């Protein structure tokens, strides 16, 4: 059994008796730690690009005439890529907080998943222009109840991770298909895969398998946290199957009560 933390108070009860009150504060401590870690992570993620930008600004400011011997072009490029990174992080934080704080009725609107996936397919072609993966889509006609932006954000994060982490020329398969009475959305790739010990922590905020290697690629480590929260709101479960060196499959099971039965 897990260790617990107790807060103990002793109070006088009678002339020679005391009352000992023990309160289990394990959960409170855990939440406190999560909050502190979160703030520390956000600060760290924002400080790194800011430090780079500041460094370049100092060089440029100290040498305004010569423009640092041709450094200007590199400085502008680097500063703009670092500010992109910060903007991306802030946007992801906002979207996470929106998902956590807004109440929605997921049965209020119908999401045309096939249409959403066709749009995703168009976007993927642009994202994929450098990597030249072979990306295939299998799209069943079913629609579902839900929040369109959140579902799009979940599905597109899974696809962009596959594109991002799979080395050029990979194979990626996106599918939306019926499994019995339920539907399943899945993205499979033949990329590097993820070792089993990382899998349980993958959807934690800021968790990355290889921090140093991935941080250079501009990821924030928030993508899968957003996916998980958006899906939880839809009572959908994310499962991850992965094998190192052969690839990963992220799949989302949609319960039957969310599927629009009347397809006219
Ligand atoms: P990031 O912004 O770093 O991509 P995510 O939360 O989206 O953050 O993903 C967390 C980590 O999971 C990534 O840093 C990466 O190590 C791993 N990961 C996610 N998707 C894949 C994939 N398709 N193949 C291999 N590793 C992946």
Coordinates of C-alpha atoms and ligand atoms in Angstrom, one line a residue:
X1 CA 0.0 0.0 0.0
X2 CA 1.1 3.5 -0.7
X3 CA 2.7 5.7 1.9
X4 CA 0.3 8.2 3.5
X5 CA 1.1 11.5 5.2
X6 CA -0.7 12.4 8.4
X7 CA -1.2 15.7 10.2
X8 CA -1.5 15.0 13.9
X9 CA -3.0 17.2 16.6
X10 CA -3.2 16.5 20.3
X11 CA -6.0 18.1 22.3
X12 CA -6.8 17.9 26.0
X13 CA -9.8 15.6 26.6
X14 CA -10.0 15.3 30.4
X15 CA -7.7 15.8 33.4
X16 CA -5.4 13.0 32.4
X17 CA -6.5 12.1 28.9
X18 CA -5.6 13.5 25.5
X19 CA -7.3 13.2 22.2
X20 CA -5.1 12.5 19.2
X21 CA -6.5 13.6 15.9
X22 CA -4.8 12.3 12.7
X23 CA -5.8 13.7 9.4
X24 CA -4.8 12.1 6.1
X25 CA -3.3 14.9 4.0
X26 CA -1.7 12.7 1.3
X27 CA -4.0 14.0 -1.4
X28 CA -3.6 17.7 -0.4
X29 CA 0.2 17.3 -0.5
X30 CA 0.0 15.6 -3.9
X31 CA -2.1 18.4 -5.4
X32 CA 0.3 21.0 -3.9
X33 CA 3.2 19.2 -5.5
X34 CA 1.4 19.0 -8.9
X35 CA 0.7 22.7 -8.8
X36 CA 4.3 23.6 -7.9
X37 CA 5.7 21.3 -10.5
X38 CA 3.3 22.9 -13.1
X39 CA 4.4 26.4 -12.3
X40 CA 8.1 25.4 -12.3
X41 CA 7.6 23.7 -15.7
X42 CA 5.8 26.6 -17.3
X43 CA 8.5 29.1 -16.0
X44 CA 11.3 26.9 -17.2
X45 CA 9.7 26.5 -20.7
X46 CA 9.2 30.2 -21.0
X47 CA 12.6 31.2 -19.6
X48 CA 14.6 29.1 -22.1
X49 CA 13.5 30.8 -25.3
X50 CA 13.5 34.2 -23.5
X51 CA 17.2 33.7 -22.6
X52 CA 18.0 33.0 -26.2
X53 CA 16.2 36.1 -27.5
X54 CA 17.8 38.3 -24.8
X55 CA 21.2 37.0 -25.7
X56 CA 20.8 37.9 -29.4
X57 CA 19.3 41.3 -28.5
X58 CA 22.4 42.1 -26.3
X59 CA 24.7 41.2 -29.1
X60 CA 22.8 43.3 -31.6
X61 CA 22.5 46.2 -29.2
X62 CA 26.2 46.2 -28.4
X63 CA 27.2 46.4 -32.0
X64 CA 24.6 48.5 -33.8
X65 CA 26.9 49.7 -36.6
X66 CA 28.5 46.6 -37.8
X67 CA 25.4 44.5 -37.2
X68 CA 27.6 41.9 -35.6
X69 CA 29.5 40.9 -38.7
X70 CA 26.5 39.4 -40.5
X71 CA 25.0 37.9 -37.5
X72 CA 21.8 39.8 -38.0
X73 CA 20.1 37.3 -40.3
X74 CA 20.8 34.4 -37.9
X75 CA 19.7 36.4 -34.9
X76 CA 16.4 37.4 -36.5
X77 CA 15.7 33.8 -37.6
X78 CA 16.6 32.4 -34.2
X79 CA 14.6 35.0 -32.3
X80 CA 11.6 34.4 -34.4
X81 CA 11.7 30.6 -34.0
X82 CA 12.0 31.1 -30.2
X83 CA 9.1 33.4 -30.1
X84 CA 7.1 30.9 -32.1
X85 CA 7.9 28.4 -29.5
X86 CA 6.7 30.6 -26.7
X87 CA 3.5 31.5 -28.6
X88 CA 2.8 27.8 -29.2
X89 CA 3.3 27.1 -25.5
X90 CA 1.0 29.9 -24.4
X91 CA -1.7 28.7 -26.9
X92 CA -1.5 25.2 -25.6
X93 CA -1.7 26.4 -22.0
X94 CA -4.8 28.4 -22.9
X95 CA -6.4 25.5 -24.6
X96 CA -5.8 23.2 -21.7
X97 CA -7.3 25.7 -19.3
X98 CA -10.3 26.2 -21.5
X99 CA -10.9 22.5 -21.6
X100 CA -10.6 22.3 -17.9
X101 CA -12.7 25.2 -16.9
X102 CA -15.5 25.5 -19.5
X103 CA -18.6 23.4 -18.9
X104 CA -20.1 22.0 -22.0
X105 CA -23.0 19.7 -22.9
X106 CA -21.4 17.2 -25.2
X107 CA -24.8 16.0 -26.5
X108 CA -25.8 19.5 -27.7
X109 CA -24.1 19.4 -31.1
X110 CA -23.3 16.9 -33.8
X111 CA -19.7 16.8 -35.0
X112 CA -19.3 15.7 -38.6
X113 CA -16.2 13.6 -38.0
X114 CA -15.7 12.5 -41.6
X115 CA -15.6 16.2 -42.7
X116 CA -13.3 17.1 -39.8
X117 CA -11.0 14.3 -40.9
X118 CA -11.0 15.4 -44.5
X119 CA -9.9 18.8 -43.4
X120 CA -7.2 17.2 -41.2
X121 CA -6.1 15.3 -44.3
X122 CA -5.6 18.5 -46.2
X123 CA -3.7 20.1 -43.3
X124 CA -1.5 17.0 -43.0
X125 CA -0.4 17.4 -46.6
X126 CA 1.2 20.7 -45.7
X127 CA 2.7 19.5 -42.4
X128 CA 4.1 16.5 -44.3
X129 CA 5.7 18.3 -47.2
X130 CA 9.2 17.9 -45.8
X131 CA 8.9 14.5 -44.3
X132 CA 7.2 12.8 -47.3
X133 CA 5.5 10.1 -45.2
X134 CA 3.0 7.8 -46.8
X135 CA -0.2 8.9 -44.9
X136 CA -3.4 7.0 -45.5
X137 CA -6.9 7.8 -44.3
X138 CA -9.8 5.4 -43.8
X139 CA -12.9 7.3 -42.9
X140 CA -16.3 5.8 -42.0
X141 CA -19.4 8.0 -42.5
X142 CA -20.5 8.1 -38.8
X143 CA -21.0 11.4 -37.0
X144 CA -20.8 11.8 -33.2
X145 CA -22.0 14.1 -30.5
X146 CA -19.4 16.4 -29.1
X147 CA -17.4 19.6 -29.1
X148 CA -15.9 20.2 -32.5
X149 CA -12.9 22.2 -31.5
X150 CA -11.9 19.8 -28.8
X151 CA -12.2 16.7 -30.9
X152 CA -10.3 18.4 -33.7
X153 CA -7.6 19.4 -31.3
X154 CA -7.4 15.8 -29.9
X155 CA -7.3 14.1 -33.3
X156 CA -4.9 16.6 -34.9
X157 CA -2.4 16.4 -32.0
X158 CA -2.3 12.7 -32.4
X159 CA -1.6 13.0 -36.1
X160 CA 0.9 15.8 -35.8
X161 CA 2.8 13.7 -33.2
X162 CA 3.0 10.8 -35.6
X163 CA 4.2 13.1 -38.4
X164 CA 6.7 14.7 -36.1
X165 CA 8.2 11.7 -34.4
X166 CA 8.4 9.3 -37.3
X167 CA 11.5 9.7 -39.4
X168 CA 11.1 10.8 -43.0
X169 CA 9.4 8.4 -45.4
X170 CA 7.4 6.7 -42.7
X171 CA 4.0 5.0 -42.9
X172 CA 1.1 6.6 -41.0
X173 CA -2.4 5.3 -41.0
X174 CA -5.4 7.3 -39.7
X175 CA -8.7 5.5 -39.3
X176 CA -12.2 6.2 -38.1
X177 CA -14.1 2.9 -38.1
X178 CA -16.8 1.0 -36.4
X179 CA -15.9 -1.6 -33.8
X180 CA -19.1 -3.4 -32.9
X181 CA -21.5 -0.7 -31.6
X182 CA -18.7 1.7 -30.9
X183 CA -16.4 3.8 -33.1
X184 CA -12.7 4.0 -33.0
X185 CA -10.3 6.8 -34.1
X186 CA -6.7 5.7 -34.4
X187 CA -3.4 6.9 -35.7
X188 CA -0.6 4.3 -36.3
X189 CA 2.9 5.0 -37.3
X190 CA 6.1 3.0 -37.9
X191 CA 8.2 5.5 -36.0
X192 CA 10.6 5.0 -33.1
X193 CA 8.0 3.7 -30.6
X194 CA 7.9 4.4 -26.9
X195 CA 9.4 2.2 -24.2
X196 CA 6.7 0.6 -21.9
X197 CA 7.9 2.4 -18.7
X198 CA 7.1 5.8 -20.3
X199 CA 3.6 4.9 -21.4
X200 CA 1.7 5.5 -18.1
X201 CA 3.1 9.0 -17.8
X202 CA 2.9 10.1 -21.4
X203 CA -0.3 12.2 -20.9
X204 CA 1.1 14.1 -17.9
X205 CA 1.7 17.8 -18.6
X206 CA 5.2 18.5 -19.8
X207 CA 6.2 14.8 -19.8
X208 CA 8.5 14.0 -22.7
X209 CA 10.3 10.7 -23.4
X210 CA 13.6 12.3 -24.3
X211 CA 13.5 15.8 -23.0
X212 CA 16.7 17.1 -24.6
X213 CA 16.2 15.6 -28.0
X214 CA 12.5 16.6 -28.2
X215 CA 12.8 20.1 -26.8
X216 CA 14.9 21.0 -29.8
X217 CA 12.0 20.0 -32.0
X218 CA 9.8 22.7 -30.4
X219 CA 7.3 20.4 -28.7
X220 CA 5.9 21.6 -25.4
X221 CA 5.0 18.3 -23.8
X222 CA 1.4 19.5 -23.4
X223 CA -0.1 17.9 -26.6
X224 CA -1.1 14.6 -25.0
X225 CA -2.3 16.2 -21.9
X226 CA -4.7 18.3 -24.1
X227 CA -5.7 15.1 -25.9
X228 CA -6.4 13.2 -22.7
X229 CA -8.5 16.0 -21.1
X230 CA -10.5 16.7 -24.3
X231 CA -11.3 13.0 -24.6
X232 CA -12.2 12.5 -21.0
X233 CA -14.8 15.1 -21.4
X234 CA -16.3 13.0 -24.1
X235 CA -16.2 9.8 -22.0
X236 CA -13.7 8.5 -24.6
X237 CA -10.7 6.5 -23.6
X238 CA -7.2 6.9 -25.1
X239 CA -5.1 3.8 -25.4
X240 CA -1.5 3.6 -26.5
X241 CA 0.2 0.6 -27.9
X242 CA 3.8 1.0 -28.8
X243 CA 6.9 -1.0 -29.4
X244 CA 10.4 0.5 -29.5
X245 CA 11.8 0.5 -33.1
X246 CA 8.6 -0.6 -34.7
X247 CA 6.0 2.1 -34.0
X248 CA 3.0 3.4 -32.0
X249 CA -0.7 3.3 -32.2
X250 CA -2.8 5.8 -30.4
X251 CA -6.5 4.9 -30.4
X252 CA -9.6 6.5 -29.1
X253 CA -12.7 4.5 -28.3
X254 CA -16.0 6.3 -28.7
X255 CA -18.9 4.9 -26.6
X256 CA -22.1 4.0 -28.6
X257 CA -24.3 6.6 -26.9
X258 CA -22.1 9.4 -28.5
X259 CA -22.6 8.0 -32.0
X260 CA -25.3 9.6 -34.0
X261 CA -27.5 6.7 -35.1
X262 CA -29.7 8.5 -37.5
X263 CA -27.5 9.1 -40.5
X264 CA -29.8 11.0 -42.9
Ligands
LIG1 P1 5.4 17.1 -27.3 O1 5.0 18.5 -27.4 O2 6.7 16.9 -26.7 O3 5.2 16.4 -28.6 P2 3.2 15.4 -26.3 O4 2.5 15.5 -25.0 O5 2.4 15.6 -27.6 O6 4.4 16.5 -26.2 O7 3.9 14.0 -26.3 C1 4.7 13.6 -25.2 C2 5.8 12.7 -25.6 O8 5.4 11.5 -26.1 C3 6.7 13.3 -26.7 O9 7.7 14.2 -26.2 C4 7.3 12.1 -27.4 O10 8.4 11.7 -26.7 C5 6.2 11.0 -27.1 N1 5.4 10.7 -28.4 C6 4.2 11.2 -28.6 N2 3.7 10.7 -29.8 C7 4.7 9.9 -30.3 C8 4.8 9.1 -31.5 N3 3.8 9.0 -32.4 N4 5.9 8.3 -31.6 C9 6.9 8.4 -30.7 N5 6.9 9.1 -29.5 C10 5.8 9.9 -29.3

